[in-house]
Short mmCIF file of C-alpha atoms in Angstrom, two decimals:
data_model
loop_
_atom_site.label_atom_id
_atom_site.label_comp_id
_atom_site.label_asym_id
_atom_site.label_seq_id
_atom_site.Cartn_x
_atom_site.Cartn_y
_atom_site.Cartn_z
CA MET A 12 0.00 0.00 0.00
CA ILE A 13 2.68 2.44 1.06
CA VAL A 14 4.65 1.54 -2.05
CA ILE A 15 1.69 2.42 -4.26
CA VAL A 16 1.23 5.76 -2.52
CA LEU A 17 4.95 6.54 -2.85
CA VAL A 18 4.96 5.62 -6.52
CA ALA A 19 1.89 7.79 -7.11
CA VAL A 20 3.45 10.77 -5.30
CA ALA A 21 6.71 10.31 -7.24
CA ALA A 22 4.78 10.15 -10.53
CA ILE A 23 2.82 13.32 -9.76
CA LEU A 24 6.04 15.07 -8.76
CA ALA A 25 7.76 13.99 -11.97
CA ILE A 26 4.85 15.17 -14.12
CA TRP A 27 4.81 18.49 -12.31
CA ILE A 28 8.57 19.01 -12.74
CA VAL A 29 8.40 18.14 -16.44
CA GLY A 30 5.48 20.57 -16.86
CA SER A 31 7.29 23.42 -15.09
CA TYR A 32 10.50 22.71 -16.98
CA ASN A 33 8.72 22.85 -20.34
CA ARG A 34 6.95 26.06 -19.37
CA LEU A 35 10.27 27.67 -18.48
CA VAL A 36 11.82 26.53 -21.76
CA GLY A 37 8.88 28.03 -23.65
CA LEU A 38 9.25 31.33 -21.82
CA ARG A 39 13.03 31.37 -22.35
CA ASN A 40 12.51 31.01 -26.10
CA GLN A 41 9.98 33.84 -26.07
CA VAL A 42 12.48 36.04 -24.20
CA MET A 43 15.21 35.22 -26.73
CA ASN A 44 12.81 35.98 -29.58
CA GLY A 45 11.83 39.26 -27.92
CA TRP A 46 15.49 40.21 -27.68
CA ARG A 47 16.06 39.41 -31.36
CA GLN A 48 13.14 41.73 -32.20
CA ILE A 49 14.83 44.61 -30.35
CA ASP A 50 18.08 43.77 -32.08
CA VAL A 51 16.49 43.90 -35.54
CA GLN A 52 15.00 47.33 -34.81
CA LEU A 53 18.25 48.68 -33.37
CA LYS A 54 20.11 47.58 -36.53
CA ARG A 55 17.52 49.34 -38.67
CA ARG A 56 18.05 52.48 -36.67
CA HIS A 57 21.82 52.24 -37.08
CA ASP A 58 21.42 51.80 -40.84
CA LEU A 59 19.06 54.74 -41.12
CA ILE A 60 21.21 57.31 -39.35
CA PRO A 61 23.96 57.82 -42.01
CA ASN A 62 21.26 58.51 -44.63
CA LEU A 63 19.56 61.03 -42.42
CA VAL A 64 22.80 62.78 -41.46
CA SER A 65 23.96 63.08 -45.06
CA SER A 66 20.62 64.45 -46.24
CA VAL A 67 20.45 67.18 -43.59
CA ARG A 68 24.18 67.98 -43.63
CA GLY A 69 23.91 70.54 -46.46
CA ALA A 70 21.31 72.67 -44.70
CA MET A 71 22.79 72.26 -41.22
CA ASP A 72 26.43 72.75 -42.05
CA PHE A 73 27.16 74.90 -39.01
CA GLU A 74 25.51 72.40 -36.61
CA ARG A 75 28.48 70.10 -37.05
CA ASP A 76 28.64 69.25 -33.31
CA THR A 77 25.10 67.89 -33.28
CA LEU A 78 25.78 65.73 -36.33
CA THR A 79 29.09 64.46 -34.97
CA ALA A 80 27.46 63.61 -31.63
CA VAL A 81 24.88 61.45 -33.44
CA MET A 82 27.52 59.60 -35.47
CA GLU A 83 29.66 59.00 -32.37
CA ALA A 84 26.72 57.75 -30.31
CA ARG A 85 25.83 55.43 -33.21
CA ALA A 86 29.34 53.99 -33.35
CA LYS A 87 29.28 53.32 -29.60
CA ALA A 88 25.82 51.76 -29.75
CA ILE A 89 26.89 49.36 -32.52
CA ALA A 90 29.80 48.18 -30.37
CA ALA A 91 27.58 47.52 -27.31
CA THR A 92 27.24 43.99 -25.89
CA GLY A 93 24.37 42.56 -23.79
CA PRO A 94 21.02 44.11 -22.87
CA ALA A 95 22.20 46.38 -20.03
CA ASP A 96 25.12 47.86 -21.96
CA ALA A 97 23.06 48.20 -25.14
CA ALA A 98 20.26 49.89 -23.21
CA GLN A 99 22.65 52.54 -21.94
CA LYS A 100 24.40 53.20 -25.28
CA GLU A 101 21.12 53.20 -27.21
CA GLY A 102 19.73 55.62 -24.64
CA GLN A 103 22.55 58.04 -25.44
CA LEU A 104 21.89 57.60 -29.17
CA THR A 105 18.20 58.35 -28.66
CA GLN A 106 19.16 61.51 -26.84
CA ALA A 107 21.56 62.65 -29.60
CA LEU A 108 18.94 61.94 -32.25
CA GLY A 109 16.32 63.85 -30.29
CA ARG A 110 18.58 66.88 -30.31
CA LEU A 111 19.21 66.54 -34.02
CA ILE A 112 15.49 66.32 -34.82
CA ALA A 113 14.70 69.27 -32.56
CA VAL A 114 17.33 71.39 -34.28
CA ALA A 115 16.26 70.26 -37.75
CA GLU A 116 12.69 71.35 -36.95
CA SER A 117 13.84 74.94 -36.96
CA TYR A 118 15.03 74.74 -40.58
CA PRO A 119 12.09 75.44 -42.93
CA ALA A 120 14.09 74.15 -45.90
CA LEU A 121 14.41 70.76 -44.20
CA LYS A 122 10.82 70.57 -43.03
CA SER A 123 9.47 71.08 -46.54
CA ASN A 124 11.90 68.63 -48.18
CA GLU A 125 10.01 65.41 -49.17
CA ASN A 126 13.13 63.31 -48.86
CA VAL A 127 13.89 64.55 -45.34
CA ARG A 128 10.26 64.18 -44.30
CA ALA A 129 10.26 60.58 -45.49
CA LEU A 130 13.47 59.92 -43.56
CA MET A 131 12.03 61.60 -40.46
CA GLU A 132 8.95 59.35 -40.71
CA GLU A 133 11.21 56.32 -40.96
CA LEU A 134 13.19 57.51 -37.95
CA THR A 135 10.02 58.10 -35.90
CA ALA A 136 8.75 54.65 -36.86
CA THR A 137 12.06 53.03 -35.95
CA GLU A 138 12.20 54.87 -32.62
CA ASN A 139 8.65 53.67 -31.90
CA LYS A 140 9.50 50.11 -32.94
CA VAL A 141 12.50 50.09 -30.61
CA GLY A 142 10.22 51.34 -27.84
CA PHE A 143 7.48 48.79 -28.49
CA ALA A 144 9.95 45.94 -28.92
CA ARG A 145 11.48 46.94 -25.58
CA GLN A 146 8.04 47.07 -23.97
CA PHE A 147 7.26 43.57 -25.28
CA TYR A 148 10.68 42.19 -24.28
CA ASN A 149 10.50 43.60 -20.75
CA ASP A 150 6.99 42.22 -20.25
CA ILE A 151 7.96 38.72 -21.33
CA ALA A 152 11.32 38.81 -19.48
CA THR A 153 9.55 39.84 -16.27
CA LYS A 154 7.14 36.96 -16.73
CA TYR A 155 10.05 34.55 -17.26
CA ASN A 156 11.86 35.82 -14.17
CA THR A 157 8.72 35.60 -12.05
CA ALA A 158 8.11 32.03 -13.20
CA GLN A 159 11.61 31.10 -11.99
CA GLN A 160 11.40 32.90 -8.68
CA VAL A 161 8.03 31.71 -7.38
CA PHE A 162 7.94 28.82 -4.92
CA PRO A 163 8.32 25.91 -5.52
CA THR A 164 9.75 26.35 -9.03
CA ASN A 165 12.67 28.29 -7.51
CA LEU A 166 13.87 25.03 -5.87
CA PHE A 167 15.05 23.56 -9.18
CA ALA A 168 15.05 26.41 -11.76
CA ALA A 169 18.74 27.19 -11.14
CA THR A 170 19.65 23.48 -11.11
CA PHE A 171 18.39 23.14 -14.68
CA GLY A 172 20.38 26.18 -15.74
CA PHE A 173 17.64 28.82 -16.01
CA LYS A 174 19.02 32.29 -15.44
CA THR A 175 17.34 35.58 -14.67
CA ALA A 176 16.81 37.55 -17.88
CA GLU A 177 18.30 41.05 -17.96
CA LEU A 178 15.71 43.75 -18.54
CA PHE A 179 16.27 46.35 -21.24
CA GLU A 180 16.00 49.32 -18.90
CA ILE A 181 16.59 52.99 -19.19
CA THR A 182 19.51 53.42 -16.83
CA THR A 183 20.53 57.05 -17.20
CA ASP A 184 18.44 59.89 -15.84
CA ALA A 185 19.41 61.85 -18.91
CA GLU A 186 17.39 59.61 -21.20
CA ARG A 187 14.28 59.94 -19.08
CA ASP A 188 14.51 63.67 -19.67
CA ALA A 189 15.18 63.26 -23.39
CA PRO A 190 13.22 65.80 -25.42
CA VAL A 191 9.93 64.43 -26.63
CA VAL A 192 9.78 65.13 -30.33
CA ASP A 193 6.39 65.05 -31.98
CA LEU A 194 6.68 64.57 -35.72
CA SER A 195 3.04 63.71 -36.13
CA ARG A 196 1.91 67.29 -36.61
CA LYS A 197 0.69 67.91 -40.10
CA MET B 76 -7.72 38.96 -17.61
CA ASN B 77 -4.40 38.84 -19.39
CA LEU B 78 -3.89 38.09 -23.06
CA TYR B 79 -3.82 34.30 -22.80
CA GLU B 80 -6.88 34.13 -20.58
CA GLN B 81 -8.52 36.51 -23.03
CA GLN B 82 -7.75 34.21 -25.97
CA ALA B 83 -8.80 31.10 -24.05
CA SER B 84 -12.06 32.78 -23.07
CA ASN B 85 -12.73 33.71 -26.69
CA ARG B 86 -12.04 30.15 -27.81
CA ARG B 87 -14.45 28.85 -25.16
CA LYS B 88 -17.07 31.39 -26.16
CA THR B 89 -16.69 30.48 -29.82
CA TRP B 90 -17.48 26.85 -29.00
CA LEU B 91 -20.32 27.75 -26.65
CA ILE B 92 -21.98 30.05 -29.15
CA MET B 93 -21.50 27.56 -31.95
CA SER B 94 -23.12 24.81 -29.87
CA ALA B 95 -26.04 27.08 -29.01
CA PHE B 96 -26.48 27.88 -32.68
CA VAL B 97 -26.28 24.23 -33.69
CA LEU B 98 -29.00 23.40 -31.17
CA PHE B 99 -31.09 26.27 -32.47
CA LEU B 100 -30.64 25.19 -36.09
CA LEU B 101 -31.54 21.63 -35.10
CA PHE B 102 -34.67 22.92 -33.38
CA ILE B 103 -35.79 24.74 -36.51
CA GLY B 104 -34.95 21.71 -38.61
CA ALA B 105 -36.64 19.25 -36.24
CA GLY B 106 -39.79 21.34 -36.24
CA PHE B 107 -39.77 21.29 -40.00
CA ASP B 108 -39.36 17.52 -39.94
CA ALA B 109 -42.17 17.04 -37.45
CA VAL B 110 -44.57 19.32 -39.25
CA TYR B 111 -43.89 18.58 -42.90
CA ILE B 112 -41.82 15.46 -43.41
CA GLY B 113 -43.49 13.53 -40.59
CA ARG B 114 -46.90 14.47 -41.88
CA ALA B 115 -46.01 13.28 -45.33
CA GLY B 116 -44.94 9.99 -43.83
CA GLY B 117 -41.21 10.33 -44.51
CA PHE B 118 -38.52 9.05 -42.18
CA VAL B 119 -35.47 10.98 -43.36
CA PRO B 120 -34.96 14.08 -41.14
CA ALA B 121 -34.35 16.25 -44.17
CA GLY B 122 -35.13 19.50 -42.35
CA SER B 123 -32.59 18.92 -39.58
CA LEU B 124 -29.96 17.83 -42.07
CA LEU B 125 -30.62 20.87 -44.26
CA ALA B 126 -30.45 23.26 -41.28
CA LEU B 127 -27.17 21.79 -40.08
CA GLY B 128 -25.83 21.81 -43.60
CA VAL B 129 -26.65 25.46 -44.21
CA GLY B 130 -25.26 26.53 -40.82
CA GLY B 131 -22.13 24.43 -41.15
CA ALA B 132 -21.43 25.48 -44.72
CA SER B 133 -21.81 29.19 -43.99
CA ALA B 134 -19.63 29.00 -40.86
CA PHE B 135 -16.99 27.01 -42.75
CA ALA B 136 -17.08 29.32 -45.76
CA SER B 137 -16.75 32.49 -43.72
CA TYR B 138 -14.00 31.00 -41.55
CA TYR B 139 -11.83 30.16 -44.56
CA GLY B 140 -12.96 32.72 -47.14
CA GLY B 141 -14.61 35.49 -45.10
CA ASP B 142 -11.61 37.80 -45.17
CA ARG B 143 -11.29 37.63 -48.95
CA ALA B 144 -15.04 38.15 -49.38
CA VAL B 145 -15.09 41.23 -47.12
CA LEU B 146 -12.01 42.75 -48.74
CA ALA B 147 -13.41 42.17 -52.22
CA ALA B 148 -16.82 43.60 -51.28
CA THR B 149 -15.23 46.81 -49.97
CA HIS B 150 -12.95 47.15 -53.03
CA ALA B 151 -9.98 47.26 -50.68
CA ALA B 152 -6.64 47.60 -52.46
CA PRO B 153 -3.45 46.19 -50.92
CA LEU B 154 -1.02 48.84 -49.73
CA ASP B 155 1.89 47.27 -51.60
CA GLU B 156 0.10 47.88 -54.91
CA LEU B 157 -0.97 51.44 -54.07
CA ALA B 158 2.38 52.73 -52.84
CA PRO B 159 4.40 52.68 -56.11
CA ALA B 160 1.71 54.59 -58.03
CA ALA B 161 1.14 57.23 -55.35
CA GLY B 162 2.33 60.83 -55.38
CA ASP B 163 4.96 62.12 -52.95
CA ALA B 164 2.67 63.34 -50.17
CA ASP B 165 0.42 60.32 -50.57
CA ARG B 166 3.34 57.91 -50.49
CA LEU B 167 4.42 59.42 -47.17
CA LYS B 168 0.92 58.85 -45.78
CA LEU B 169 0.88 55.23 -46.96
CA GLN B 170 4.37 54.61 -45.61
CA GLN B 171 3.23 56.03 -42.29
CA LEU B 172 0.30 53.61 -42.26
CA LYS B 173 2.61 50.69 -43.00
CA ASN B 174 5.00 51.82 -40.25
CA VAL B 175 2.23 52.22 -37.69
CA VAL B 176 0.91 48.72 -38.46
CA ASP B 177 4.43 47.28 -38.06
CA GLU B 178 4.89 49.14 -34.77
CA MET B 179 1.66 47.77 -33.36
CA ALA B 180 2.45 44.25 -34.54
CA ILE B 181 5.72 44.47 -32.61
CA ALA B 182 3.93 45.79 -29.53
CA ALA B 183 1.37 42.98 -29.74
CA GLY B 184 4.03 40.37 -30.46
CA ILE B 185 2.25 38.97 -33.54
CA PRO B 186 3.30 38.81 -37.22
CA PRO B 187 2.35 42.00 -39.09
CA PRO B 188 -1.02 41.64 -40.86
CA ARG B 189 -1.52 42.62 -44.51
CA VAL B 190 -2.63 46.23 -44.99
CA TYR B 191 -5.41 47.41 -47.30
CA VAL B 192 -6.87 50.80 -48.19
CA VAL B 193 -10.59 51.15 -48.93
CA PRO B 194 -11.50 53.96 -51.36
CA ASP B 195 -14.18 55.61 -49.20
CA PRO B 196 -14.16 59.19 -47.84
CA ASP B 197 -15.79 58.24 -44.51
CA PRO B 198 -13.24 57.49 -41.75
CA ASN B 199 -13.43 53.84 -40.67
CA ALA B 200 -11.24 50.76 -40.31
CA PHE B 201 -11.70 47.02 -39.90
CA ALA B 202 -9.76 43.84 -39.27
CA THR B 203 -10.48 40.44 -40.74
CA GLY B 204 -8.92 36.99 -41.00
CA ARG B 205 -8.65 33.79 -38.99
CA GLY B 206 -6.18 35.03 -36.39
CA PRO B 207 -2.58 36.18 -35.93
CA GLY B 208 -0.50 35.34 -39.00
CA ARG B 209 -3.49 35.19 -41.33
CA ALA B 210 -5.08 38.55 -40.75
CA SER B 211 -5.65 41.78 -42.65
CA ILE B 212 -6.31 45.34 -41.54
CA ALA B 213 -8.10 47.75 -43.86
CA VAL B 214 -8.53 51.49 -43.38
CA THR B 215 -10.57 53.90 -45.47
CA ARG B 216 -9.02 56.77 -47.40
CA GLY B 217 -11.05 59.13 -45.20
CA LEU B 218 -9.40 57.77 -42.07
CA LEU B 219 -5.92 58.30 -43.52
CA ASP B 220 -6.77 61.89 -44.43
CA ALA B 221 -8.48 62.80 -41.15
CA LEU B 222 -6.14 61.37 -38.49
CA ASP B 223 -2.64 62.31 -37.40
CA ARG B 224 0.01 59.73 -36.51
CA ASP B 225 -0.95 59.22 -32.83
CA GLU B 226 -4.64 58.89 -33.67
CA LEU B 227 -3.93 56.44 -36.49
CA GLN B 228 -1.79 54.44 -34.08
CA GLY B 229 -4.72 54.26 -31.63
CA VAL B 230 -7.07 52.94 -34.32
CA ILE B 231 -4.54 50.38 -35.59
CA ALA B 232 -3.88 49.24 -32.00
CA HIS B 233 -7.63 48.68 -31.58
CA GLU B 234 -7.77 46.54 -34.73
CA MET B 235 -4.56 44.72 -33.76
CA SER B 236 -6.19 43.80 -30.43
CA HIS B 237 -9.18 42.36 -32.29
CA ILE B 238 -6.75 40.14 -34.19
CA ARG B 239 -4.63 39.19 -31.18
CA ASN B 240 -7.62 38.42 -28.93
CA LEU B 241 -9.15 36.22 -31.68
CA ASP B 242 -12.21 38.51 -31.73
CA VAL B 243 -12.24 38.42 -35.50
CA ARG B 244 -12.58 34.66 -35.53
CA LEU B 245 -15.38 34.73 -32.96
CA MET B 246 -17.33 37.47 -34.68
CA THR B 247 -16.91 36.00 -38.16
CA ILE B 248 -18.41 32.69 -37.04
CA VAL B 249 -21.19 34.45 -35.15
CA ALA B 250 -22.05 36.58 -38.16
CA ALA B 251 -22.21 33.52 -40.42
CA LEU B 252 -24.51 31.70 -38.01
CA VAL B 253 -26.73 34.75 -37.58
CA GLY B 254 -27.08 34.78 -41.35
CA ALA B 255 -27.88 31.08 -41.46
CA ALA B 256 -30.53 31.41 -38.71
CA ALA B 257 -32.17 34.32 -40.50
CA LEU B 258 -32.16 32.43 -43.79
CA LEU B 259 -33.67 29.28 -42.30
CA SER B 260 -36.40 31.05 -40.39
CA GLU B 261 -37.25 32.95 -43.56
CA TRP B 262 -37.57 29.66 -45.46
CA ALA B 263 -39.64 28.10 -42.71
CA ARG B 264 -41.97 31.09 -42.65
CA ARG B 265 -42.48 30.94 -46.39
CA GLY B 266 -43.03 27.19 -46.22
CA MET B 267 -45.65 27.75 -43.55
CA MET B 268 -47.46 30.37 -45.61
CA SER B 269 -47.63 28.25 -48.73
CA GLY B 270 -47.91 24.80 -47.15
CA GLY B 271 -50.01 26.36 -44.41
CA GLY B 272 -52.10 25.21 -41.54
CA LEU B 273 -51.73 23.35 -38.31
CA PRO B 274 -50.19 19.91 -38.44
CA SER B 275 -53.24 18.35 -36.83
CA SER B 276 -55.70 19.71 -39.35
CA ARG B 277 -55.47 16.92 -41.87
CA ARG B 278 -54.56 13.79 -39.97
CA ARG B 279 -56.34 14.66 -36.80
CA GLY B 280 -57.81 11.20 -36.30
CA GLU B 281 -54.53 9.37 -36.55
CA ARG B 282 -52.68 11.77 -34.22
CA ASP B 283 -55.38 11.69 -31.57
CA ARG B 284 -55.28 7.94 -31.51
CA SER B 285 -51.55 7.96 -30.83
CA GLY B 286 -52.13 10.51 -28.03
CA GLY B 287 -49.58 12.99 -29.40
CA GLY B 288 -52.03 15.59 -30.64
CA ALA B 289 -51.79 18.09 -27.79
CA ALA B 290 -48.01 17.76 -27.46
CA ALA B 291 -47.58 18.20 -31.21
CA LEU B 292 -49.75 21.30 -31.13
CA ILE B 293 -47.75 22.86 -28.30
CA PHE B 294 -44.51 22.04 -30.07
CA PHE B 295 -45.86 23.58 -33.24
CA VAL B 296 -46.89 26.79 -31.49
CA VAL B 297 -43.52 27.12 -29.72
CA TRP B 298 -41.75 26.39 -32.99
CA THR B 299 -43.76 29.02 -34.85
CA ILE B 300 -43.03 31.66 -32.21
CA ALA B 301 -39.36 30.68 -32.17
CA ILE B 302 -39.13 31.16 -35.92
CA ALA B 303 -40.88 34.50 -35.75
CA VAL B 304 -38.59 35.96 -33.07
CA ALA B 305 -35.41 34.07 -33.99
CA PRO B 306 -33.83 36.69 -36.25
CA PHE B 307 -34.20 39.38 -33.59
CA VAL B 308 -33.03 37.28 -30.64
CA VAL B 309 -30.05 35.98 -32.56
CA GLN B 310 -29.14 39.46 -33.78
CA ALA B 311 -29.43 40.91 -30.28
CA LEU B 312 -27.20 38.13 -28.89
CA ALA B 313 -24.58 38.68 -31.57
CA MET B 314 -24.57 42.43 -30.98
CA MET B 315 -24.17 41.89 -27.24
CA VAL B 316 -21.04 39.83 -27.88
CA SER B 317 -19.82 42.43 -30.38
CA ARG B 318 -20.17 45.38 -27.97
CA LYS B 319 -18.23 43.57 -25.25
CA ARG B 320 -15.39 42.89 -27.68
CA GLU B 321 -15.30 46.56 -28.71
CA TYR B 322 -14.73 47.78 -25.15
CA LEU B 323 -12.02 45.15 -24.70
CA ALA B 324 -10.30 46.09 -27.94
CA ASP B 325 -10.30 49.76 -26.87
CA ALA B 326 -8.72 48.81 -23.55
CA SER B 327 -6.10 46.39 -24.88
CA GLY B 328 -5.33 48.77 -27.74
CA ALA B 329 -4.55 51.44 -25.17
CA GLU B 330 -2.36 48.90 -23.38
CA LEU B 331 -0.34 48.50 -26.58
CA THR B 332 0.17 52.19 -27.34
CA ARG B 333 0.19 53.30 -23.67
CA ASN B 334 -1.59 56.34 -25.05
CA PRO B 335 -5.40 56.07 -24.63
CA LEU B 336 -5.89 59.69 -25.68
CA GLY B 337 -4.72 58.93 -29.24
CA LEU B 338 -7.64 56.58 -29.78
CA ALA B 339 -10.01 58.88 -27.86
CA ARG B 340 -9.19 61.76 -30.22
CA ALA B 341 -9.53 59.44 -33.23
CA LEU B 342 -12.99 58.33 -32.05
CA GLU B 343 -14.05 61.95 -31.61
CA LYS B 344 -13.05 62.66 -35.21
CA ILE B 345 -14.77 59.51 -36.49
CA GLU B 346 -17.90 60.36 -34.51
CA SER B 347 -18.13 63.83 -35.98
CA ALA B 348 -18.33 62.21 -39.43
CA VAL B 349 -21.38 60.01 -38.91
CA ALA B 350 -22.08 59.69 -42.62
CA PRO B 351 -22.39 56.02 -43.54
CA THR B 352 -19.31 54.25 -44.85
CA GLU B 353 -20.84 53.18 -48.12
CA ALA B 354 -18.16 50.69 -49.11
CA ILE B 355 -18.76 48.53 -46.02
CA ASN B 356 -22.04 46.68 -45.87
CA ARG B 357 -24.14 45.68 -42.92
CA GLY B 358 -22.70 42.19 -42.61
CA SER B 359 -19.23 43.44 -41.73
CA ALA B 360 -20.27 46.08 -39.19
CA HIS B 361 -18.98 44.11 -36.22
CA LEU B 362 -15.44 44.15 -37.64
CA CYS B 363 -15.16 47.93 -37.87
CA ILE B 364 -13.82 50.51 -35.44
CA ALA B 365 -17.12 52.41 -35.66
CA ASP B 366 -20.52 51.36 -36.97
CA PRO B 367 -20.22 51.86 -40.74
CA LEU B 368 -23.94 52.52 -41.08
CA GLY B 369 -23.51 55.81 -39.27
CA ARG B 370 -26.65 55.05 -37.31
CA ARG B 371 -27.63 57.46 -34.60
CA VAL B 372 -28.22 54.45 -32.33
CA ASN B 373 -24.53 54.30 -31.60
CA LEU B 374 -24.62 57.80 -30.25
CA ALA B 375 -27.61 57.26 -28.00
CA GLU B 376 -27.70 55.39 -24.75
CA GLY B 377 -30.55 53.31 -23.42
CA PHE B 378 -31.99 49.83 -23.57
CA TRP B 379 -33.41 49.81 -27.09
CA SER B 380 -30.58 51.60 -28.78
CA ASP B 381 -28.14 49.30 -26.95
CA LEU B 382 -29.93 46.12 -27.97
CA PHE B 383 -29.21 46.26 -31.69
CA ALA B 384 -26.07 48.40 -31.83
CA SER B 385 -22.91 46.62 -32.96
CA HIS B 386 -20.76 49.11 -31.04
CA PRO B 387 -21.08 50.72 -27.60
CA PRO B 388 -22.15 54.38 -27.60
CA MET B 389 -19.26 56.60 -28.74
CA PRO B 390 -19.45 58.98 -25.75
CA ALA B 391 -19.13 56.01 -23.40
CA ARG B 392 -16.08 54.65 -25.27
CA ILE B 393 -14.38 58.04 -25.32
CA ALA B 394 -15.13 58.56 -21.62
CA ALA B 395 -13.65 55.14 -20.77
CA LEU B 396 -10.45 55.94 -22.69
CA LYS B 397 -10.09 59.33 -21.04
CA ALA B 398 -10.54 57.70 -17.64
CA MET B 399 -7.69 55.30 -18.52
CA ALA B 400 -5.45 58.23 -19.45
CA PHE B 401 -6.30 59.96 -16.18
CA GLN B 402 -5.47 56.87 -14.12
CA GLY B 403 -2.22 56.48 -16.03
CA ARG B 404 -1.21 59.99 -15.06
CA THR B 405 -1.89 59.61 -11.34
CA ALA B 406 -0.33 56.14 -11.06
#
């Protein structure tokens, strides 16, 4: 009798562990996929910036500092490794871009240029996509971390090699204060 | 409820509603069998089989071909075909639409749906398709012209939520079954008028002997009443489901953009243009962001106007969104 009960308890335990393990694997894959999404959008942003800089350079020749700051921030962001580092470097890039857009707004020749407007729309879209991809990644990463930390899953999560996912967070105060640029006005 | 509970609940509801409809179709069919086939001495339940067949076929057809049918009926043109032929300013607008859809797909974590533009000056938008990965979003020309980027984003987020929550699937099936119920009760009514009369009128003697006369009469009366009210009851039920989904799509759309005021402003603009969206017919009303018929019912509140409206009253939706924005600010 006792043997049967023990076997039953062991079987239930095994099923439960397998279930939890599979759930964690599923979440880990979603987190990795979420990170790839951010990565894709960041690359798009990096590719877009040289085009934008070269198309506004003519009209903004004496704003060389602003343009150089953007190109430097871009170079640093490309070299970043891991979510935390990337978050910081990308934050600085966002800030530099915000300044560039704000300055460009004051040039009527740029605002009426179709080519520049199309590039600005692309930049806005890419900024938004980075933001939304980050929102999605942080949501799913938080869910993954919570699933590992709750009792009793926390008893074996580390044993099977599950690690806490790094959040893509805004780390510098400067980025929180970054100028909000509204390009939607018609 | 989070997203997964939301989807699970919609799947459950789809099955529940489909079962209820199947029972209802069977009831209509069984009545037909009892009254006409049984009287003629046949044994094959042709009525029940026909009812099930019509219901099943229309649900199946709209599940697999509904999106194409709706898009064709509204003359929607795919964005990819419009963009190359467009002028400079127009191309920017179309590119913005494409970008906004991509942004919202990323926020929702689903593959980007195909994008269509409907040549109609009234601002409106709808989503269609089986679910994430096989969905389309269509907006009217009027919507593109009237809204700015934030407002457009709010509308697209609303439609994206319909897709993500599997509302489109639920409402497509419901609409098909509503159609089937209306069709069958129409047939039954016509059959009654031409074939006419109570079932007991001709073979009274035989029925009385078997003792089923009274029961058959009661069944016949109930059946007749059911057929008479069926289209209204079914329509009211479908609209109740539809209105609930609209509120939810507003809320989860705001969760995607984190900017409820964008959609609120868009709804205000759409409301001020209550002219009917002529390109979108009655059957697709439940898929749209605002009732395409431009009926005043959607602006009024109250029991009767609520009963048959596909969308909640606009002022109530806008108020709910503004309340969300207010809570977001204090939190």
